[in-house]
Short mmCIF file of C-alpha atoms in Angstrom, two decimals:
data_model
loop_
_atom_site.label_atom_id
_atom_site.label_comp_id
_atom_site.label_asym_id
_atom_site.label_seq_id
_atom_site.Cartn_x
_atom_site.Cartn_y
_atom_site.Cartn_z
CA MET A 294 -23.99 2.18 -12.34
CA THR A 295 -21.52 -0.83 -10.92
CA PRO A 296 -20.87 -0.41 -7.52
CA PHE A 297 -17.76 0.04 -8.78
CA ASP A 298 -19.40 3.20 -10.68
CA LYS A 299 -16.83 6.26 -9.45
CA LYS A 300 -19.24 9.19 -9.07
CA THR A 301 -20.90 6.13 -5.76
CA LEU A 302 -17.20 5.51 -4.48
CA LEU A 303 -17.23 9.45 -4.22
CA LYS A 304 -20.13 9.23 -2.67
CA ARG A 305 -19.20 6.88 0.13
CA PHE A 306 -16.38 7.78 0.86
CA ARG A 307 -17.77 11.77 1.67
CA ALA A 308 -20.43 9.94 4.17
CA MET A 309 -18.15 8.76 5.70
CA ILE A 310 -15.63 11.06 6.15
CA ALA A 311 -18.95 13.04 6.75
CA LYS A 312 -20.26 10.43 10.14
CA GLY A 313 -15.55 10.48 11.15
CA GLU A 314 -14.99 6.75 9.84
CA PRO A 315 -11.52 6.33 8.53
CA ILE A 316 -11.29 5.15 4.56
CA ILE A 317 -8.75 2.79 5.15
CA GLY A 318 -7.04 0.80 1.54
CA GLY A 319 -4.67 -1.78 1.91
CA GLY A 320 -2.10 -3.41 -0.66
CA ALA A 321 -2.62 -7.24 -1.54
CA GLY A 322 0.13 -8.79 -3.04
CA THR A 323 -2.20 -12.15 -3.12
CA GLY A 324 -5.44 -13.48 -3.78
CA LEU A 325 -5.69 -14.70 -0.19
CA SER A 326 -4.32 -11.30 1.01
CA ALA A 327 -6.89 -9.56 -1.03
CA LYS A 328 -10.08 -12.28 0.30
CA CYS A 329 -8.91 -11.41 3.69
CA GLU A 330 -9.06 -7.28 3.68
CA GLU A 331 -12.05 -7.50 2.86
CA LEU A 332 -13.03 -9.77 4.71
CA GLY A 333 -12.01 -7.35 7.39
CA GLY A 334 -13.97 -4.86 6.03
CA ILE A 335 -11.50 -2.45 3.98
CA ASP A 336 -12.38 0.19 1.93
CA LEU A 337 -9.91 0.04 -1.41
CA ILE A 338 -7.80 -3.00 -1.92
CA VAL A 339 -4.41 -1.55 -4.40
CA ILE A 340 -2.74 -4.27 -5.59
CA TYR A 341 1.47 -3.68 -8.31
CA ASN A 342 4.01 -4.71 -8.37
CA SER A 343 5.83 -4.60 -4.54
CA GLY A 344 3.17 -6.82 -3.24
CA ARG A 345 4.16 -9.51 -5.54
CA TYR A 346 8.40 -9.27 -4.47
CA ARG A 347 6.83 -8.10 -1.02
CA MET A 348 4.98 -11.38 0.01
CA ALA A 349 7.71 -13.37 -2.17
CA GLY A 350 10.30 -11.98 1.64
CA ARG A 351 11.59 -9.34 -0.24
CA GLY A 352 11.79 -5.50 0.02
CA SER A 353 9.13 -2.95 -1.36
CA LEU A 354 11.53 -1.27 -2.10
CA SER A 355 11.60 -4.46 -5.01
CA GLY A 356 8.88 -2.31 -7.05
CA MET A 357 11.18 -0.34 -7.84
CA MET A 358 14.91 -1.91 -9.08
CA PRO A 359 14.31 -3.42 -13.05
CA TYR A 360 13.28 -6.70 -12.07
CA GLY A 361 10.19 -7.33 -13.94
CA ASP A 362 8.10 -5.66 -16.89
CA ALA A 363 5.97 -3.67 -13.16
CA ASN A 364 3.41 -3.02 -15.77
CA ALA A 365 2.80 -6.34 -17.01
CA ILE A 366 3.30 -7.79 -13.27
CA VAL A 367 0.14 -6.20 -11.93
CA MET A 368 -1.57 -7.17 -14.95
CA GLU A 369 -0.36 -10.83 -14.40
CA MET A 370 -1.60 -10.51 -10.57
CA ALA A 371 -4.98 -9.13 -11.44
CA ALA A 372 -6.20 -11.96 -12.88
CA GLU A 373 -5.26 -13.87 -9.14
CA VAL A 374 -7.02 -11.06 -6.68
CA LEU A 375 -9.97 -9.69 -8.86
CA PRO A 376 -11.94 -12.78 -9.39
CA VAL A 377 -11.48 -13.53 -5.67
CA VAL A 378 -12.58 -10.17 -4.19
CA GLN A 379 -16.46 -9.95 -4.27
CA ARG A 380 -17.44 -6.18 -3.36
CA THR A 381 -14.28 -4.22 -2.71
CA PRO A 382 -13.11 -1.42 -5.82
CA VAL A 383 -9.71 -2.69 -6.70
CA ILE A 384 -6.83 -0.02 -7.34
CA ALA A 385 -3.64 -0.64 -9.90
CA GLY A 386 -0.19 0.33 -9.34
CA VAL A 387 -0.18 2.09 -12.98
CA CYS A 388 4.08 2.76 -13.80
CA GLY A 389 3.55 6.11 -15.20
CA THR A 390 7.03 6.27 -16.92
CA ASP A 391 7.25 3.64 -18.49
CA PRO A 392 7.91 4.50 -22.08
CA PHE A 393 6.55 0.92 -24.09
CA ARG A 394 2.93 2.00 -23.83
CA ARG A 395 0.71 3.36 -25.06
CA MET A 396 -1.01 4.63 -22.32
CA ASP A 397 -4.37 5.61 -23.56
CA VAL A 398 -4.22 2.39 -24.83
CA PHE A 399 -3.21 0.92 -21.71
CA LEU A 400 -5.92 2.81 -19.65
CA ASP A 401 -9.19 1.43 -21.37
CA ASP A 402 -7.41 -2.61 -20.67
CA ILE A 403 -7.65 -1.11 -16.64
CA ARG A 404 -10.63 -0.59 -16.89
CA ARG A 405 -11.93 -3.52 -19.20
CA ILE A 406 -10.82 -5.87 -16.37
CA GLY A 407 -12.03 -4.33 -13.83
CA PHE A 408 -10.05 -2.39 -11.93
CA ALA A 409 -11.99 0.80 -10.40
CA GLY A 410 -9.25 2.61 -10.33
CA VAL A 411 -5.80 4.35 -9.93
CA GLN A 412 -2.95 4.58 -8.67
CA ASN A 413 1.06 6.28 -9.28
CA PHE A 414 3.17 2.84 -8.47
CA PRO A 415 5.99 2.40 -8.97
CA THR A 416 6.49 6.05 -8.72
CA VAL A 417 9.80 8.15 -9.44
CA GLY A 418 9.41 9.86 -6.50
CA LEU A 419 10.79 7.35 -4.22
CA ILE A 420 14.23 9.01 -5.92
CA ASP A 421 16.23 12.05 -5.22
CA GLY A 422 19.54 13.08 -5.40
CA VAL A 423 21.04 13.46 -8.76
CA PHE A 424 19.46 10.17 -10.36
CA ARG A 425 15.95 11.50 -9.44
CA LYS A 426 17.35 14.64 -11.11
CA ASN A 427 18.71 12.93 -14.12
CA LEU A 428 15.25 10.90 -15.33
CA GLU A 429 13.60 14.40 -14.76
CA GLU A 430 15.79 15.48 -16.90
CA THR A 431 15.64 13.04 -19.35
CA GLY A 432 12.23 12.35 -20.20
CA MET A 433 10.93 10.13 -17.24
CA GLY A 434 9.64 12.51 -14.21
CA TYR A 435 7.13 12.47 -11.78
CA GLY A 436 5.41 14.46 -14.24
CA LEU A 437 3.92 11.29 -16.29
CA GLU A 438 2.78 10.14 -13.93
CA VAL A 439 0.70 13.48 -13.03
CA GLU A 440 -0.65 13.00 -16.22
CA MET A 441 -1.23 9.09 -16.79
CA ILE A 442 -3.77 10.49 -12.78
CA SER A 443 -4.76 13.60 -15.77
CA LEU A 444 -5.78 10.95 -18.52
CA ALA A 445 -7.29 7.93 -16.09
CA SER A 446 -9.29 11.08 -13.85
CA GLN A 447 -10.96 11.50 -18.02
CA LYS A 448 -11.61 8.21 -18.53
CA GLY A 449 -13.77 8.46 -15.24
CA LEU A 450 -11.57 5.50 -13.08
CA LEU A 451 -11.01 6.29 -9.29
CA THR A 452 -7.83 7.61 -8.70
CA THR A 453 -5.45 7.52 -5.43
CA PRO A 454 -1.82 8.69 -6.79
CA TYR A 455 1.25 9.07 -3.69
CA VAL A 456 2.25 12.87 -2.80
CA PHE A 457 5.60 13.77 -1.96
CA CYS A 458 5.36 17.19 -1.14
CA GLU A 459 3.19 20.24 -1.40
CA ASP A 460 4.40 20.78 -5.66
CA ASP A 461 2.66 16.91 -5.83
CA ALA A 462 0.13 17.72 -4.29
CA ARG A 463 -1.19 20.92 -6.37
CA ALA A 464 0.18 19.15 -9.64
CA MET A 465 -2.48 16.42 -8.49
CA ALA A 466 -5.61 18.40 -6.81
CA LYS A 467 -5.24 19.32 -10.66
CA ALA A 468 -4.40 17.11 -12.80
CA GLY A 469 -8.26 15.45 -11.07
CA ALA A 470 -7.18 13.55 -7.93
CA ASP A 471 -9.75 12.56 -6.17
CA ILE A 472 -7.69 10.81 -3.33
CA ILE A 473 -4.59 12.36 -2.82
CA VAL A 474 -2.31 9.90 -0.50
CA CYS A 475 0.33 11.46 1.68
CA HIS A 476 3.40 8.89 1.24
CA LEU A 477 6.02 8.80 4.23
CA GLY A 478 8.07 6.91 2.62
CA LEU A 479 9.09 2.74 3.20
CA THR A 480 7.43 1.16 6.12
CA THR A 481 9.31 0.65 9.15
CA GLY A 482 8.42 -2.07 11.38
CA GLY A 483 9.52 -6.66 10.45
CA SER A 484 12.43 -8.83 8.96
CA ILE A 485 12.61 -6.30 5.61
CA GLY A 486 10.84 -2.97 6.65
CA ALA A 487 12.66 0.58 6.94
CA GLY A 488 15.75 1.54 9.40
CA THR A 489 15.49 5.11 7.87
CA ALA A 490 12.11 6.57 8.61
CA LEU A 491 11.02 9.92 9.91
CA GLN A 492 10.44 10.79 13.49
CA LEU A 493 6.13 9.64 13.64
CA ALA A 494 5.50 12.68 15.20
CA ASP A 495 6.92 15.28 12.61
CA CYS A 496 4.49 13.12 10.64
CA PRO A 497 0.92 15.08 11.00
CA ALA A 498 2.27 18.56 9.66
CA LEU A 499 4.11 17.05 7.23
CA VAL A 500 0.61 15.46 6.26
CA ASP A 501 -1.68 18.79 6.66
CA SER A 502 0.82 21.58 4.40
CA TRP A 503 -0.23 18.71 1.54
CA ALA A 504 -3.50 18.22 2.40
CA ALA A 505 -3.62 21.86 2.85
CA ALA A 506 -1.84 22.16 -0.38
CA ALA A 507 -4.05 20.00 -2.33
CA LEU A 508 -7.64 20.99 -1.12
CA ALA A 509 -6.56 25.22 -2.27
CA VAL A 510 -6.68 23.44 -5.31
CA LYS A 511 -9.78 20.65 -4.86
CA LYS A 512 -11.49 21.75 -2.20
CA ASP A 513 -13.79 18.20 -2.38
CA ALA A 514 -10.39 16.14 -2.38
CA ILE A 515 -10.18 13.36 -0.32
CA VAL A 516 -6.34 13.22 1.89
CA LEU A 517 -4.81 9.41 3.68
CA VAL A 518 -1.53 8.82 5.30
CA HIS A 519 0.72 6.06 3.66
CA GLY A 520 4.23 4.54 4.69
CA GLY A 521 7.49 5.63 6.90
CA PRO A 522 6.32 5.54 10.50
CA VAL A 523 2.99 4.73 10.58
CA ALA A 524 2.80 1.33 10.71
CA GLU A 525 0.28 -0.04 13.22
CA PRO A 526 -3.39 0.48 14.06
CA ALA A 527 -1.58 3.19 17.02
CA ASP A 528 0.45 4.72 14.22
CA ALA A 529 -2.18 6.30 11.93
CA ASP A 530 -4.69 6.00 14.72
CA PHE A 531 -1.63 9.12 15.77
CA ILE A 532 -1.94 10.50 12.52
CA MET A 533 -5.75 10.70 12.12
CA LYS A 534 -6.07 12.54 15.72
CA ASN A 535 -3.61 15.31 14.73
CA THR A 536 -4.39 16.33 11.89
CA LYS A 537 -7.32 18.86 10.44
CA HIS A 538 -6.97 17.39 7.29
CA CYS A 539 -6.86 13.30 6.54
CA HIS A 540 -9.73 11.09 6.46
CA GLY A 541 -8.04 7.65 6.44
CA PHE A 542 -5.58 4.66 6.41
CA TYR A 543 -3.68 3.26 3.46
CA GLY A 544 -1.50 -0.18 3.74
CA ALA A 545 0.51 -2.30 2.31
CA SER A 546 2.88 -3.80 4.15
CA SER A 547 1.65 -2.88 7.29
CA MET A 548 -1.55 -4.51 5.97
CA GLU A 549 -0.25 -7.68 4.82
CA ARG A 550 3.56 -7.65 5.87
CA LEU A 551 3.61 -7.29 8.56
CA PRO A 552 0.41 -9.30 10.39
CA VAL A 553 1.43 -12.00 7.95
CA GLU A 554 5.05 -11.98 9.79
CA ILE A 555 4.10 -11.70 13.18
CA ALA A 556 1.31 -14.53 12.46
CA ILE A 557 3.11 -17.10 11.50
CA ARG A 558 6.09 -17.23 13.46
CA ASP A 559 3.88 -17.10 16.30
CA GLN A 560 2.30 -20.53 14.96
CA THR A 561 5.07 -21.58 13.81
CA ARG A 562 6.08 -21.03 18.19
CA ALA A 563 2.99 -22.95 19.09
CA PHE A 564 3.24 -25.98 17.06
CA LYS A 565 6.79 -26.15 18.27
CA ARG A 566 5.18 -26.38 21.80
CA ILE A 567 2.63 -29.00 21.44
CA GLY A 568 3.60 -32.11 23.74
CA ARG A 569 5.60 -30.51 26.18
CA ARG A 570 4.37 -30.94 29.68
CA GLN A 571 2.41 -27.78 31.35
CA GLY A 572 4.93 -25.52 33.65
CA THR A 573 8.50 -26.51 32.20
CA THR A 574 11.14 -24.53 30.32
CA ASP A 575 12.27 -25.61 26.56
CA LYS A 576 15.12 -27.18 28.50
CA GLN A 577 13.52 -29.00 30.55
CA THR A 578 10.92 -29.82 27.96
CA THR A 579 13.32 -33.82 27.34
CA LYS A 580 14.63 -35.70 30.12
CA ARG A 581 18.55 -35.85 30.08
CA PRO A 582 19.68 -39.74 29.84
CA ARG A 583 21.44 -40.99 33.12
CA GLN A 584 24.89 -41.34 32.69
CA ALA A 585 26.42 -45.28 33.14
CA GLY A 586 27.80 -45.56 36.44
CA LYS A 587 26.57 -43.01 38.36
CA SER A 588 24.29 -43.26 40.75
CA LYS A 589 20.61 -41.76 41.63
#
């Protein structure tokens, strides 16, 4: 039994819940992100195509666009991330609606190369309106993601699917999902974050309603919150303190993009300030030459 065995992981997570310790997961778009998250004590690392786009300076929704083969990208990222992560289970973001893969075989490959589990991403759960209806009508709906999670669960992989409503939560719980992740939308904040989002104050009730739907089907399901206005540690703390059934937080942009944006910006500004005399302003730093012909 390896440290990333599903039963071992769930036992660890339930012990954390019993102690009141939040379970924290994070997305990693680079090996360095994963390495630093592990150094910070993260409990789960998730890699999927949006992580690559996000850390390339593009919005996370790039992962929902036809810019590349999502399942191929996550396998490429595995070669960068898996070798540098020593003690933390790594989850693969799997596009369950991919019509060009035999999912049974692909999930075996996921497990073989060292992933501990799967998540449903890219997900049609983020799509609404007529386009979503058409996807469902033409055999590319959320149900395929539920089937992928069910198959992964049967293969002994840890399953951590995104859900977007009570019906999704029930369906994923019925499929055997171990960790239900309540997805509240694209993360806000930073240079490429969402501007349109739920209000933080409205989120605890949503999380509890989705959690209750899942727990009614699978009483030992673990529930995490992700996205939308839950972007900073204080936001996650607010959700945890105002819900009955939330056991932790999963962050992607929150865990790697926002910290990197701030750190690189501030470090650059610090270097730009070197050599300046203490107590001077930017405009005072360089002495203007005296104009010719004028006395002091």
